[in-house]
C-alpha positions as semicolon CSV with decimal commas, in nm:
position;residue;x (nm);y (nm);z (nm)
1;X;2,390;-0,087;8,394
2;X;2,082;0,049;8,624
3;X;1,971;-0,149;8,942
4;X;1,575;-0,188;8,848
5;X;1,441;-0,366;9,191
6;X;1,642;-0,498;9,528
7;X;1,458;-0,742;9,707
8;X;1,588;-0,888;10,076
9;X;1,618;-1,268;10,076
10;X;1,541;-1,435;10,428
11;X;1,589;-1,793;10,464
12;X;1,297;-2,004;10,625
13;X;1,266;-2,367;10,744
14;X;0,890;-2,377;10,689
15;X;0,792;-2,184;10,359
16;X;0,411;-2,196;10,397
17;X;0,403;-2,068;10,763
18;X;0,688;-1,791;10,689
19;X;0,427;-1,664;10,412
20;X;0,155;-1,699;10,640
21;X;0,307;-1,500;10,919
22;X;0,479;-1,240;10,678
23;X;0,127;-1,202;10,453
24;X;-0,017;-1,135;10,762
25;X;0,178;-0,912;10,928
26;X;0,299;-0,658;10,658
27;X;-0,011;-0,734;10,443
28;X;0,173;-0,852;10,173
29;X;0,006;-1,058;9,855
30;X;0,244;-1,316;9,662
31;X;0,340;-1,237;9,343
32;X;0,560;-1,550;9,279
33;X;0,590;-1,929;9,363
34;X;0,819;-2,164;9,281
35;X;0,762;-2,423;9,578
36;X;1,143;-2,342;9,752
37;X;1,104;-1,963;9,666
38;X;0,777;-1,704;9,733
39;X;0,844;-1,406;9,628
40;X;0,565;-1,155;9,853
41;X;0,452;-0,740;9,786
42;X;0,263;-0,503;9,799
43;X;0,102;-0,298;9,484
44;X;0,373;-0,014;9,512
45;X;0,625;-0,265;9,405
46;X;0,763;-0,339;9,786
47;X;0,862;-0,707;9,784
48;X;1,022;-0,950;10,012
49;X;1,128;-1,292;9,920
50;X;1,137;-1,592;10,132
51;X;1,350;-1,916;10,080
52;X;1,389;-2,250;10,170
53;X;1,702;-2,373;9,940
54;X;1,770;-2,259;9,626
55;X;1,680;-2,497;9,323
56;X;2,033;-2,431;9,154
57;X;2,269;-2,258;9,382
58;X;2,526;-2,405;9,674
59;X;2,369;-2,131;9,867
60;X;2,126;-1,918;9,948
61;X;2,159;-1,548;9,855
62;X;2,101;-1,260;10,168
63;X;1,967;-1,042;9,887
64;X;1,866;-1,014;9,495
65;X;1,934;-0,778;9,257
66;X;1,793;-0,734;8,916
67;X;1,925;-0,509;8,686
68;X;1,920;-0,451;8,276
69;X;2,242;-0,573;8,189
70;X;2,359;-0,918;8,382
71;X;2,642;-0,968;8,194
72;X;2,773;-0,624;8,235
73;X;2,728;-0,686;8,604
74;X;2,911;-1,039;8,564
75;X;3,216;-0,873;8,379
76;X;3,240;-0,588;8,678
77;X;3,254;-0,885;8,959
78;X;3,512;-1,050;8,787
79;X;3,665;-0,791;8,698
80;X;3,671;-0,707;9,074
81;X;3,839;-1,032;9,174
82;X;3,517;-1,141;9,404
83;X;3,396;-1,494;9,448
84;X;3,136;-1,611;9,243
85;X;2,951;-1,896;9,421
86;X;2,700;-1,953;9,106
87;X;2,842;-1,874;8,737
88;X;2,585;-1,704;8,487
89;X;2,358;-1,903;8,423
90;X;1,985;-1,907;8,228
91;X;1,739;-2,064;8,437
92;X;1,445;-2,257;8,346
93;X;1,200;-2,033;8,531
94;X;1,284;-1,735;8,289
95;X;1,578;-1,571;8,499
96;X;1,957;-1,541;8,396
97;X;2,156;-1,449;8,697
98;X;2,440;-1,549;8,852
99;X;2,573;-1,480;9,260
100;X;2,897;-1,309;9,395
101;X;3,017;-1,309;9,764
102;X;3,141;-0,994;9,912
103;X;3,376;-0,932;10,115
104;X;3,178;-0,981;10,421
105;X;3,045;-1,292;10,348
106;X;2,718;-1,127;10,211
107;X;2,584;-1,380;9,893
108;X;2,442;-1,142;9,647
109;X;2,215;-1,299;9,366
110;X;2,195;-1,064;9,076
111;X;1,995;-1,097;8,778
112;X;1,765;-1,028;8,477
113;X;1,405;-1,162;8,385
114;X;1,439;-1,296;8,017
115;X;1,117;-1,465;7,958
């Protein structure tokens, strides 16, 4: 399995003034919007994601990882005996992912773009 990008989650009460001050600030552009998620970069592939509540998850992840083989990843969590807090699943905005806890409470959303 190879980790392909790691993006930091934060969690906002107020998405359109978190992208305001964070576009500002850093000079970041958005690359994605999903109305609960915006997803901001730069063109060297930098991003930072910013979240209100997710659309299908009990929680909110801390960070997202996408890598080339989610199920391998699945297999290795469970294999590991750590919590999963949102089972694989195929989302309808083109993402198959699924999260695991760690041991220090840490949510970690990983996943694979499949449309």
């Amino acid at each position: 399995m190879i980790v392909e990008r790691i993006v930091p989650n934060l969690t906002v009460t107020d998405l359109p003034r978190a992208v305001r001050e964070h576009s500002s600030v850093l000079g970041l552009q958005t690359v994605m919007d999903h109305g609960w998620i915006v997803t901001l970069a730069q063109p060297d592939g930098r991003h930072l994601s910013l979240i209100t509540e997710d659309a299908s998850a009990p929680v909110n992840p801390d960070v997202s990882v996408f890598v080339d083989d989610v199920t391998a990843a699945y297999d290795e969590a469970v294999s590991a005996g750590l919590e999963i807090v949102h089972p694989l699943t195929a989302e309808n905005w083109g993402v198959t992912r699924f999260f695991y806890r760690d041991s220090s409470g840490n949510v970690i959303n990983v996943g694979t773009h499949t449309s």
